[in-house]
Amino acid sequence: MASGTSRDVLGRGLTVLGRAIREQPRIFAVAVTGSVLFGLMVVASAFVVGAVVGEVVVPAVESGSVAVGALALAAVALLGLSVLRVVGIFGRRLGAGYMQFRLQAAYRRRVTRRYLELPLSWHHRNATGTLLSNANSDVEAAWQPIAPLPFAVGTLVMLIGAVASLFAVDWALALVGMAVFPALFALNVAYSRRMAPRQARAQRLRAEVSGIAHESFDGALVVKTMGREAQETARFAARAGELRDALISVGRLRGVFDPMLETLPSLGTLAVLVVGAYRLRQGAIEVSELVSVAFLFTVLAFPVRAIGWVLAELPRSVAGWDRIRRVLDATGEMPYGDIRPDPAVTTPATLTFADVGFAYEPAEAHLPGAEVLGEVSFTVPAGKTVALVGPTGSGKSTVTALAVRLVDPHSGTVSIDGVDVRDLAADVLAGTAALVAQVPFVFDDTVRANVSLDRPGVDDEAVWAALRLAEADGFVAALPDGLDTMVGERGTSLSGGQRQRLTLARALAGRPRLLVLDDATSAVDPRVEAAILAGLRSSAGGGPGASILVVAYRRATIALADEVIYLEQGRVVARGTHTALLATVPGYADLVTAYEQAEVDPDRQRTYDEVTPMTSGLEVDR
């Protein structure tokens, strides 16, 4: 089993290296040329040193005088070889480094691009820390063998030249070399075989440690308010300890094999001297040839290690590549169409849900998905406001995600102006519909950058117009640097209501024809909320005049809607005006009244919870 595993790792590792060479052939050729030049100069140096000893040093010792011309010629030869070796080292290292970093950058971009192409359902099944590890440490691990690879290829050429030179000098010394070199390869293969499972486990634990750390930091508010600092620290420490032990195991194995890999060439040199002395007494070789072979064995020790470095990195490279491929080969992307309506049309859009059904994919493939929506049908007419109301888990947030095509329905259609959203071009859909989520996300950047997102045509005038509509211009103007104020990571320098208004302004700056608000003003004062929604309803005073689909709980918000859609357990059970539903739908009346009372009297929050049962464990549903 171990042998099979080793062969498998070696084969897959060589496949990864082959891919790297195919993607960067010219840079690899430069690096290998430099490495081959270095290797050939090492072999040549051995024979030049031998010639210097045999033709200059020995005669000088015997005669007691030095031939200046011969000494100068030897110096020039050695200097020339040294210069060529330096050129080879420079080309090898520059090419290898350039190739490695280009591949890492390219695959970070590919992995990140793939993240953006995959649907939310895929992201829900994968921890953020794991995804960060895929784009960072896994990419680095996959291409780590690239650094020693050109050196190893050049070393193979050097070994072939060395063996050929040994046979040219003396068959007995060549047999010593033929015994040492295979032993080095066998030792490296044994090293790789034992290292493979250790490196794979270490790479997996790196991702798990990253995942736990990200989760703890991202949920810092929950951790602190619930007093779970010690437990989170212990959870992280346990997994970090496992990673430490795994890396120590890797280091311990290296500690065993490294001395063996260092010693074997030295033993070869010793064997060459013993056999060479015997052959010298027989007259089969000369002193210069013995010195050349001994020197060759001495300098070969370090380059031969390059092959060991590649083999040692292959297990980690394969583990990293497997994790990258899991992302690149993931299915479920949402291809867009190519329909582009007349760009001159800026009037509010009509949103239509026709018999829409949806179920989120389970975390485990063999389990059935939980149905969230079933046969949902309604329309948001052009220029109108429709409110979605329903208890927790009724599917409201799923409806908003479908409206802007964060997910696709499993049945039925979602259309804008009669065109299925799946047939619209990506940029058209992004320019037509905008979603503002309940939990606002603010980039660690300036107010201007957060609102404009560097979109064409969104200048400072458009930014201020959007801020005014979102009732955010007042607090932004009061900030120390106005639009240039840095808001901190996730907008930590702003209040919850300010962050919500800032993200609303971001959506409005693009002047969408359909605005989807997923309880996007829940942290805003009711008076300010009323002003915002009133400004959004028409183009008077600079408003967008967009159609609005809003998830709402507050009575004041719901009352502004032209129609209310009441959901229960993923079904539309009633629709009509707020007043009509209060009078005819008991469940609706209980829900709205309970929420209103819970806002006024926190002690009655339990009543609200009782009439809004959790019917779904999905985080995206409320």
Short mmCIF file of C-alpha atoms in Angstrom, two decimals, residues 128 210-229 232-233 235 489-490 619:
data_model
loop_
_atom_site.label_atom_id
_atom_site.label_comp_id
_atom_site.label_asym_id
_atom_site.label_seq_id
_atom_site.Cartn_x
_atom_site.Cartn_y
_atom_site.Cartn_z
CA THR A 128 -14.66 30.89 4.57
CA SER A 210 -7.31 29.13 9.14
CA GLY A 211 -11.03 28.32 9.17
CA ILE A 212 -11.31 28.34 12.96
CA ALA A 213 -9.34 31.58 13.22
CA HIS A 214 -11.48 33.31 10.60
CA GLU A 215 -14.69 32.10 12.21
CA SER A 216 -13.61 33.30 15.65
CA PHE A 217 -12.49 36.71 14.40
CA ASP A 218 -15.55 37.19 12.21
CA GLY A 219 -17.81 36.26 15.11
CA ALA A 220 -15.90 38.32 17.67
CA LEU A 221 -19.07 40.10 18.77
CA VAL A 222 -20.84 36.83 19.56
CA VAL A 223 -17.76 35.36 21.22
CA LYS A 224 -17.34 38.34 23.52
CA THR A 225 -21.00 38.93 24.38
CA MET A 226 -21.51 35.25 25.14
CA GLY A 227 -18.31 35.00 27.19
CA ARG A 228 -16.88 32.27 24.98
CA GLU A 229 -13.33 33.64 24.71
CA GLU A 232 -12.80 29.61 21.36
CA THR A 233 -9.18 29.93 22.43
CA ARG A 235 -10.78 25.19 20.24
CA GLU A 489 -13.12 47.25 8.35
CA ARG A 490 -16.83 46.45 7.89
CA GLU A 619 -29.41 31.34 7.91
#
